[in-house]
Tab-separated table of C-alpha atoms in Angstrom:
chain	number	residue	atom	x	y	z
A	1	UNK	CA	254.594	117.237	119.945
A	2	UNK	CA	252.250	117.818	116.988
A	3	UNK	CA	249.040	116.317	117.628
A	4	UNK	CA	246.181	115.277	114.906
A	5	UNK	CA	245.349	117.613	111.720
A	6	UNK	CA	242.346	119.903	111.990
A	7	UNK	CA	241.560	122.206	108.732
A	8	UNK	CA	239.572	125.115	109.228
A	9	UNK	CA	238.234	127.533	106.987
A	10	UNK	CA	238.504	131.120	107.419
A	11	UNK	CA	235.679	133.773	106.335
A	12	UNK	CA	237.950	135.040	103.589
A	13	UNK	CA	237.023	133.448	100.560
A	14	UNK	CA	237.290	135.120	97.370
A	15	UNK	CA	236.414	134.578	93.252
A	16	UNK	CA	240.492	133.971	92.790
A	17	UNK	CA	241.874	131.764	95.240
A	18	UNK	CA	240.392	130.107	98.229
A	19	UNK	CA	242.127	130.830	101.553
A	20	UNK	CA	241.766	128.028	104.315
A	21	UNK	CA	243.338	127.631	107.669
A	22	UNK	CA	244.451	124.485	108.652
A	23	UNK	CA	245.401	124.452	112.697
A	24	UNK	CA	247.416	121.709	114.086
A	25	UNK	CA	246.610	120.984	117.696
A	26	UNK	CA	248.708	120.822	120.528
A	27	UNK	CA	251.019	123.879	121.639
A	28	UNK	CA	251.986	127.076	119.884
A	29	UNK	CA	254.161	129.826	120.709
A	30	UNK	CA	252.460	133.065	120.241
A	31	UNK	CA	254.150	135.514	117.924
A	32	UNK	CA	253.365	139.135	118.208
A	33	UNK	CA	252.351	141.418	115.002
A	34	UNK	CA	248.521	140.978	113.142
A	35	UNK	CA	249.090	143.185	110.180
A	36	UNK	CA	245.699	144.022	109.134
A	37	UNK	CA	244.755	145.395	105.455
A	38	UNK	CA	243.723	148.750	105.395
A	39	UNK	CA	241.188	148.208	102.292
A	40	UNK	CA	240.982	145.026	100.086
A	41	UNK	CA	242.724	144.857	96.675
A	42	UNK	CA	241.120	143.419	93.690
A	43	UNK	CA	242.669	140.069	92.973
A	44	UNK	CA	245.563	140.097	90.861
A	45	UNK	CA	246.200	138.111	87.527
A	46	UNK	CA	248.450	136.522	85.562
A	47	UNK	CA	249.166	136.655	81.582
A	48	UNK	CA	250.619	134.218	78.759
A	49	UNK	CA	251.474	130.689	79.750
A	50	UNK	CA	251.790	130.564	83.256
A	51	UNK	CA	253.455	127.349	85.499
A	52	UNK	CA	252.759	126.101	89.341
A	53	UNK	CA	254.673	125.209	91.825
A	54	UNK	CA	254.222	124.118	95.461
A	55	UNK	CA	255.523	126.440	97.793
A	56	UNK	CA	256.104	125.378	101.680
A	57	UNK	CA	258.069	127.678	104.322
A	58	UNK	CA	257.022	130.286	107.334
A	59	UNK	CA	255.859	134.030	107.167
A	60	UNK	CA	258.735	135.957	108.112
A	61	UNK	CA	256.615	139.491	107.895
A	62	UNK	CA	253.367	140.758	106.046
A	63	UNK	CA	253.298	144.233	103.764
A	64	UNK	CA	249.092	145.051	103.590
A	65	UNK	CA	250.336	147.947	101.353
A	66	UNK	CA	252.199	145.865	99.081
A	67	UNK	CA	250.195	142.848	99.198
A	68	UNK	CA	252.961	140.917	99.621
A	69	UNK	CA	254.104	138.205	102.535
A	70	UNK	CA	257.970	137.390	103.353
A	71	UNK	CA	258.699	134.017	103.062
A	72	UNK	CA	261.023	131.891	104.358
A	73	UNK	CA	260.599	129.023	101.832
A	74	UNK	CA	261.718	125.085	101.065
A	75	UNK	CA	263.292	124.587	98.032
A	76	UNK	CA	261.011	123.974	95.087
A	77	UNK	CA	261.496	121.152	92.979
A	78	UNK	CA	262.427	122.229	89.392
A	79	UNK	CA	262.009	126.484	90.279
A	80	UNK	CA	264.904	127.502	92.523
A	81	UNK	CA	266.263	126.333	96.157
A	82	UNK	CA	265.240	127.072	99.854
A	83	UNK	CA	265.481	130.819	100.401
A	84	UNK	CA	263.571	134.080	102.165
A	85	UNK	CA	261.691	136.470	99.390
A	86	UNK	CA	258.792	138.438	99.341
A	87	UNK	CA	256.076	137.291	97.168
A	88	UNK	CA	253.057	139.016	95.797
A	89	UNK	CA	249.293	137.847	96.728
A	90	UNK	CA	247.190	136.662	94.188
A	91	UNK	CA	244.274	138.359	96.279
A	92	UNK	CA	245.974	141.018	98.836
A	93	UNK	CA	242.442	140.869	100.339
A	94	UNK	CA	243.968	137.217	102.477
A	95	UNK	CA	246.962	139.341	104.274
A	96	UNK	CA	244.988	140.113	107.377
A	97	UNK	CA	244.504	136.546	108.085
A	98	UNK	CA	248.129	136.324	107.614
A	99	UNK	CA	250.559	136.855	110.132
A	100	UNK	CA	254.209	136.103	110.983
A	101	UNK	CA	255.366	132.409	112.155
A	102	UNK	CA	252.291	130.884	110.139
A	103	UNK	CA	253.609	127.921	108.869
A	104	UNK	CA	251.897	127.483	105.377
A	105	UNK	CA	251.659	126.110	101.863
A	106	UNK	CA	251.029	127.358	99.078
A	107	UNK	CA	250.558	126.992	95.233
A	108	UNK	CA	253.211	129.871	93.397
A	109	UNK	CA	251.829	130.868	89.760
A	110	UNK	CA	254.539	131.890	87.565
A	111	UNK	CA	254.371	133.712	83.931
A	112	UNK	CA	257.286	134.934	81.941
A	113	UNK	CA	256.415	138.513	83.926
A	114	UNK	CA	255.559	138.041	87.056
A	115	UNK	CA	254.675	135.374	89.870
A	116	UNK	CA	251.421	135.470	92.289
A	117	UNK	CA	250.907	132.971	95.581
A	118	UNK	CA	247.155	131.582	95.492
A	119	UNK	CA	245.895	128.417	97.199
A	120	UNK	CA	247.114	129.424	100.328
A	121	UNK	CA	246.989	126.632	103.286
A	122	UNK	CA	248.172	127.504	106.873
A	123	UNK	CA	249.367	124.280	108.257
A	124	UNK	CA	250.326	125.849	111.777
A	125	UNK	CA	249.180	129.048	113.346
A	126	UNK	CA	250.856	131.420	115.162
A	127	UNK	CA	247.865	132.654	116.529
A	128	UNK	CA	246.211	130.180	118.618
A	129	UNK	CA	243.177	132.163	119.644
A	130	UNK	CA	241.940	132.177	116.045
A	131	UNK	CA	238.442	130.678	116.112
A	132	UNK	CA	237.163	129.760	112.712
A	133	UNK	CA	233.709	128.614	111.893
A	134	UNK	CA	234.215	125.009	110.829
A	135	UNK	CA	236.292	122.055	111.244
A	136	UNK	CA	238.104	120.727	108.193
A	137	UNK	CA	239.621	117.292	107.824
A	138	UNK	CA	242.926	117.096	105.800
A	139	UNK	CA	242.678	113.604	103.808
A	140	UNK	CA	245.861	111.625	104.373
A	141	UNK	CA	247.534	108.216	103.819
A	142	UNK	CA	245.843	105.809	106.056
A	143	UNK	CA	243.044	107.333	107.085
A	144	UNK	CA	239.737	105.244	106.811
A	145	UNK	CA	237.307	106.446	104.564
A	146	UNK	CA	233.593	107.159	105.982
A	147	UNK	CA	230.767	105.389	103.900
A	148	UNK	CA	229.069	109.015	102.294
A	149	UNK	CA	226.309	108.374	99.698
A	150	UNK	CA	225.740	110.433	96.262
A	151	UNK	CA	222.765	110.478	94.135
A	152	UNK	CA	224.214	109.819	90.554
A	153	UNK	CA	223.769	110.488	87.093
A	154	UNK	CA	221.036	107.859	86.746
A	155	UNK	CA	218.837	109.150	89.930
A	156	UNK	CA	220.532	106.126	91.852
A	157	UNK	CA	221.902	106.131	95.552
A	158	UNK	CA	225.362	104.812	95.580
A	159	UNK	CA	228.116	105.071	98.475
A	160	UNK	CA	231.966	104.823	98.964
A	161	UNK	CA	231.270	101.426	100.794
A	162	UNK	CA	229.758	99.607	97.943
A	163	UNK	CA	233.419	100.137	95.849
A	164	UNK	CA	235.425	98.493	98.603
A	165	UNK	CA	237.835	95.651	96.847
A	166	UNK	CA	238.263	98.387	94.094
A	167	UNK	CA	240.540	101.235	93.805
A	168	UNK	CA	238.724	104.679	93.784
A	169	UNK	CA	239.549	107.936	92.333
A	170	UNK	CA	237.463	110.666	93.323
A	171	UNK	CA	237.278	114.301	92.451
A	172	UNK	CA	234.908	117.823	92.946
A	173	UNK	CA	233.989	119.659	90.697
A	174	UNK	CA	230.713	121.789	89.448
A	175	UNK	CA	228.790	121.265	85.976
A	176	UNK	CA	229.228	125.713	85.259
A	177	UNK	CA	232.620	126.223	86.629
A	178	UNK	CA	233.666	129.052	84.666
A	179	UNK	CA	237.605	128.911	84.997
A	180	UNK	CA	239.424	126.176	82.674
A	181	UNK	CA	242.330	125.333	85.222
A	182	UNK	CA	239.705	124.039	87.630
A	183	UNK	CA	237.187	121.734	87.011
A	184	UNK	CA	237.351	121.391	83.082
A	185	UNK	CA	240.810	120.412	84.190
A	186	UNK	CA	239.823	117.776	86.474
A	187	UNK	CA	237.270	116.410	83.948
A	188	UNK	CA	239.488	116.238	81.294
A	189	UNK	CA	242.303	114.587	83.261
A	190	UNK	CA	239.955	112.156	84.877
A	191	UNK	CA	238.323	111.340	80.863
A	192	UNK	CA	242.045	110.614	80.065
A	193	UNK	CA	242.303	108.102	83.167
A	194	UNK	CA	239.414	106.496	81.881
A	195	UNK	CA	240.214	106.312	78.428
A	196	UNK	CA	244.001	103.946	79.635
A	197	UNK	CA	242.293	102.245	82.403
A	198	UNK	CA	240.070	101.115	79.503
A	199	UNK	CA	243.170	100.132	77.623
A	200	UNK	CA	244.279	97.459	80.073
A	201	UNK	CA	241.188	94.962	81.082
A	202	UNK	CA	242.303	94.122	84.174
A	203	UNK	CA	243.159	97.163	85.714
A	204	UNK	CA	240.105	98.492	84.679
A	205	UNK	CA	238.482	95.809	86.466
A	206	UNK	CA	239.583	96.679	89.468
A	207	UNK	CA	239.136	100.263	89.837
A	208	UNK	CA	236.348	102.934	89.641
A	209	UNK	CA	235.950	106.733	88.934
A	210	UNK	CA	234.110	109.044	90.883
A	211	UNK	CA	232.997	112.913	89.869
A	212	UNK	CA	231.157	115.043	92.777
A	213	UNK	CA	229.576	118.219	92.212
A	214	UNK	CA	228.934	120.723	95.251
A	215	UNK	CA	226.243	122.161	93.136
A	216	UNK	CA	223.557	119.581	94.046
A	217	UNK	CA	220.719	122.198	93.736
A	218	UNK	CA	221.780	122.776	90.252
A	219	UNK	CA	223.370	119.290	88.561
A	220	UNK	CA	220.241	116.889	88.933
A	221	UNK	CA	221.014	113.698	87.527
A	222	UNK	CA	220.085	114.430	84.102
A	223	UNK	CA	222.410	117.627	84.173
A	224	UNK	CA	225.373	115.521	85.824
A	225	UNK	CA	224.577	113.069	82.840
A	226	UNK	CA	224.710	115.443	79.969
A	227	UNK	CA	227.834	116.970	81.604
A	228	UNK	CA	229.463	113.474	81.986
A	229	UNK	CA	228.118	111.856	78.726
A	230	UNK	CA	230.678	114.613	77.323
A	231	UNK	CA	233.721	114.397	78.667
A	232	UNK	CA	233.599	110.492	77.904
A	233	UNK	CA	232.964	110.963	74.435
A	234	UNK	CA	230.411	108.449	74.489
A	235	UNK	CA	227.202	110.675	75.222
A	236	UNK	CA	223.968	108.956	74.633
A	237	UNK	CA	225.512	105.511	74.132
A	238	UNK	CA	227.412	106.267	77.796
A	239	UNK	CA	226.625	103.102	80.201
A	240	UNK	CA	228.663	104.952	83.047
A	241	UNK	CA	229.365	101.766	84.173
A	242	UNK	CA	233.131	103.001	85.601
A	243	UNK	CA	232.995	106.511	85.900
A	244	UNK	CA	229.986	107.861	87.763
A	245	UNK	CA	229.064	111.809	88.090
A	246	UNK	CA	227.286	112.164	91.304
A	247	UNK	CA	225.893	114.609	94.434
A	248	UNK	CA	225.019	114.465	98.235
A	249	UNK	CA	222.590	114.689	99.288
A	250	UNK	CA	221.839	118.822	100.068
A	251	UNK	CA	221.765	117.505	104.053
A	252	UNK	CA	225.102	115.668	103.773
A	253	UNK	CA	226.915	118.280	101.590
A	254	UNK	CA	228.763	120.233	104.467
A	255	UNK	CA	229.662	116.797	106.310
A	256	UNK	CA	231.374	115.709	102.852
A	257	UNK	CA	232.950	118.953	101.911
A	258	UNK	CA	234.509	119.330	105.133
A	259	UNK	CA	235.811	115.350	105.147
A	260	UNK	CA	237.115	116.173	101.975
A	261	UNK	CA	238.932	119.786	102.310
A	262	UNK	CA	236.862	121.376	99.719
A	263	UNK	CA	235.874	124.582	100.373
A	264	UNK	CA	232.760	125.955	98.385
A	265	UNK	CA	231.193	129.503	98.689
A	266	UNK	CA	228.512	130.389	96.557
A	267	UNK	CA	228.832	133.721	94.990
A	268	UNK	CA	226.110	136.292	93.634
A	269	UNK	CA	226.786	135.353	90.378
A	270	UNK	CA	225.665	131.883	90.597
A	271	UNK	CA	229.149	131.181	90.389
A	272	UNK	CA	231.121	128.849	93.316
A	273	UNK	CA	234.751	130.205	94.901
A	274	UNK	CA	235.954	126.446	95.701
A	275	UNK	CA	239.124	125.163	96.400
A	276	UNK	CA	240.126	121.028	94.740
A	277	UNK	CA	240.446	117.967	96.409
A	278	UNK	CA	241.369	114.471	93.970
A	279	UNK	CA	241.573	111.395	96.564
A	280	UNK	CA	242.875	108.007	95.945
A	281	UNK	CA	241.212	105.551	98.223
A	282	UNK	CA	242.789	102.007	98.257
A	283	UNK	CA	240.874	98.903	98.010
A	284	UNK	CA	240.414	99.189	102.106
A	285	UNK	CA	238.674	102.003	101.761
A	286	UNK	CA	241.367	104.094	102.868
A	287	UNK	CA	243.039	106.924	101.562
A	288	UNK	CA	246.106	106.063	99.580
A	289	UNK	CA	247.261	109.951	98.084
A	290	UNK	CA	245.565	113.061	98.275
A	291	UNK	CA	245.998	115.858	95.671
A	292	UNK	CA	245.105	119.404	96.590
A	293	UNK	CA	245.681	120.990	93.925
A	294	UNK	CA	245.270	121.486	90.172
A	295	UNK	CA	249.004	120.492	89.645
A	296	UNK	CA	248.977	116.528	89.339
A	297	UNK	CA	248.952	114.680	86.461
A	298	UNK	CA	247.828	112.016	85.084
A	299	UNK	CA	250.865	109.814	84.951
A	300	UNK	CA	251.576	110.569	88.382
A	301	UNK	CA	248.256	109.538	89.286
A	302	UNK	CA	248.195	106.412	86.986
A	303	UNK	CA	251.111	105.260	88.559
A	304	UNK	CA	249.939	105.550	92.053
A	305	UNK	CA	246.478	104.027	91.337
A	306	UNK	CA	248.455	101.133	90.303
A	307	UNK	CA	250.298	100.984	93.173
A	308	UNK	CA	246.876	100.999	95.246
A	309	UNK	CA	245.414	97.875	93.106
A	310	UNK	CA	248.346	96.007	93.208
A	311	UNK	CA	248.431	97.018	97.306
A	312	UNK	CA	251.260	98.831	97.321
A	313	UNK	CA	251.930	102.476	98.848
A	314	UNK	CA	250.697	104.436	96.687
């Protein structure tokens, strides 16, 4: 019997793709073989117009000198159906921390050329005396949301409580991200939920829009307010009034992050290696969806935040 979700994140965390090991408690059989890497590769990339998909299955085997893990795979929706195939690592550097019978998933980038696995999630280890250095939650449907404060764009204190009777969308992101896929992506999806919740007055009413940067050393309030003041279009004339940018507190940061699933490592270049997290929390303050990834869109996520308001399943 599978007990309750713990995520945990592993020390590998690299520039392209964050790794983090999620370990379900309860037992699990032990199966033999830790390939270990005998140098990291550089992270691999990907040319032209390139597609996701989400990838879930078990390692079958691990090639360090290849870079590559055998997977035995679920059909994915739209790409091709359930089958056992090697694939190639975004960033080869993971494949130690990899090892045969982890149950996983798994974002797979494809290009006309060639196809990389980044985002990589263990679900279920097959090595149980892995000890990792924190505890991650993984949000799902149902789960109550704790009350977690953020200083916003305006230098005021608001929490998660104070939207309860309204449906919430929340997402992380930092002011500098660098890579267009990630956080500009988030931003610009969450400016076009804004701009059709606008559209219909009652709706609009009855929901609210949340931005959090891990970055609270760097986007103060007046940096989160320049940075949000653009993606609304409105910029000095912005009253924020449904879409606030915000931060915890430096002393809450880790407690949110881990609630959340969001994995943040600063880097040397004042740049952050951070995996996503976009939650929908009902108007209970529980969550209705969770989105992992960079892969939703914005109908999808109209159409569930609807749900939520009208108190449906999302």
């Amino acid at each position: 019997m599978l007990l309750k979700q713990l995520g945990r994140s592993l020390p590998t965390r690299r520039r392209h793709g964050i790794f983090t090991l999620l370990v379900l408690a309860g037992a699990l059989s032990v199966i033999p073989g830790c390939h270990q890497a005998s140098s990291p590769a550089a992270p691999q990339q990907l040319t032209g117009d390139v597609k996701s998909y989400h990838l879930k299955g078990v390692i079958v085997s691990t090639d360090p000198a290849r870079g590559e893990v055998t997977i035995n795979s679920e059909a994915i929706p739209g790409f091709m159906d359930a089958m056992a195939m090697p694939y190639k690592l975004k960033d080869p550097g993971i494949i130690q921390d990899l090892h045969a019978g982890d149950h996983l998933t798994a974002t797979l980038l494809v290009s006309d050329t060639a196809s990389l696995l980044d985002q990589i999630v263990v679900t279920m280890s097959a090595k149980p005396d892995y000890k990792p250095s924190a505890d991650f939650h993984v949000p799902a449907a149902g789960d109550a949301v704790p009350n977690f404060h953020f200083v916003n764009q305006s230098g005021q204190t608001i929490s998660l409580g104070q939207f309860h009777g309204k449906t919430l969308l929340i997402t992380f992101i930092y002011t500098r991200c660098p890579l267009g896929d990630y956080c500009p992506r988030m931003s610009r999806n969450f400016a076009e939920i804004d701009k059709q919740l606008h559209a219909d007055s009652a709706l609009y009413a009855k929901t609210h829009l949340i931005s959090i940067s891990f970055d609270p050393a760097y986007d103060t309030p007046a940096v989160l307010r320049s940075y949000g003041s653009a993606y609304t279009g409105n910029y000095t004339n912005e009253t924020f009034a449904h879409w606030d940018f915000a931060a915890p507190p430096p002393a809450e940061l880790k407690r949110t992050l881990e609630y959340f699933d969001v994995g943040a490592t600063p880097e040397k270049d004042r740049t952050i290696t951070h995996s996503l997290s976009t939650v929908l929390i009902g108007p209970d303050g529980k969550v209705a969806a969770w989105y992992p990834t960079n892969d939703w869109t914005v109908s999808d996520v109209m159409a569930a935040l609807k749900k939520a308001s009208a108190g449906l399943p999302a």
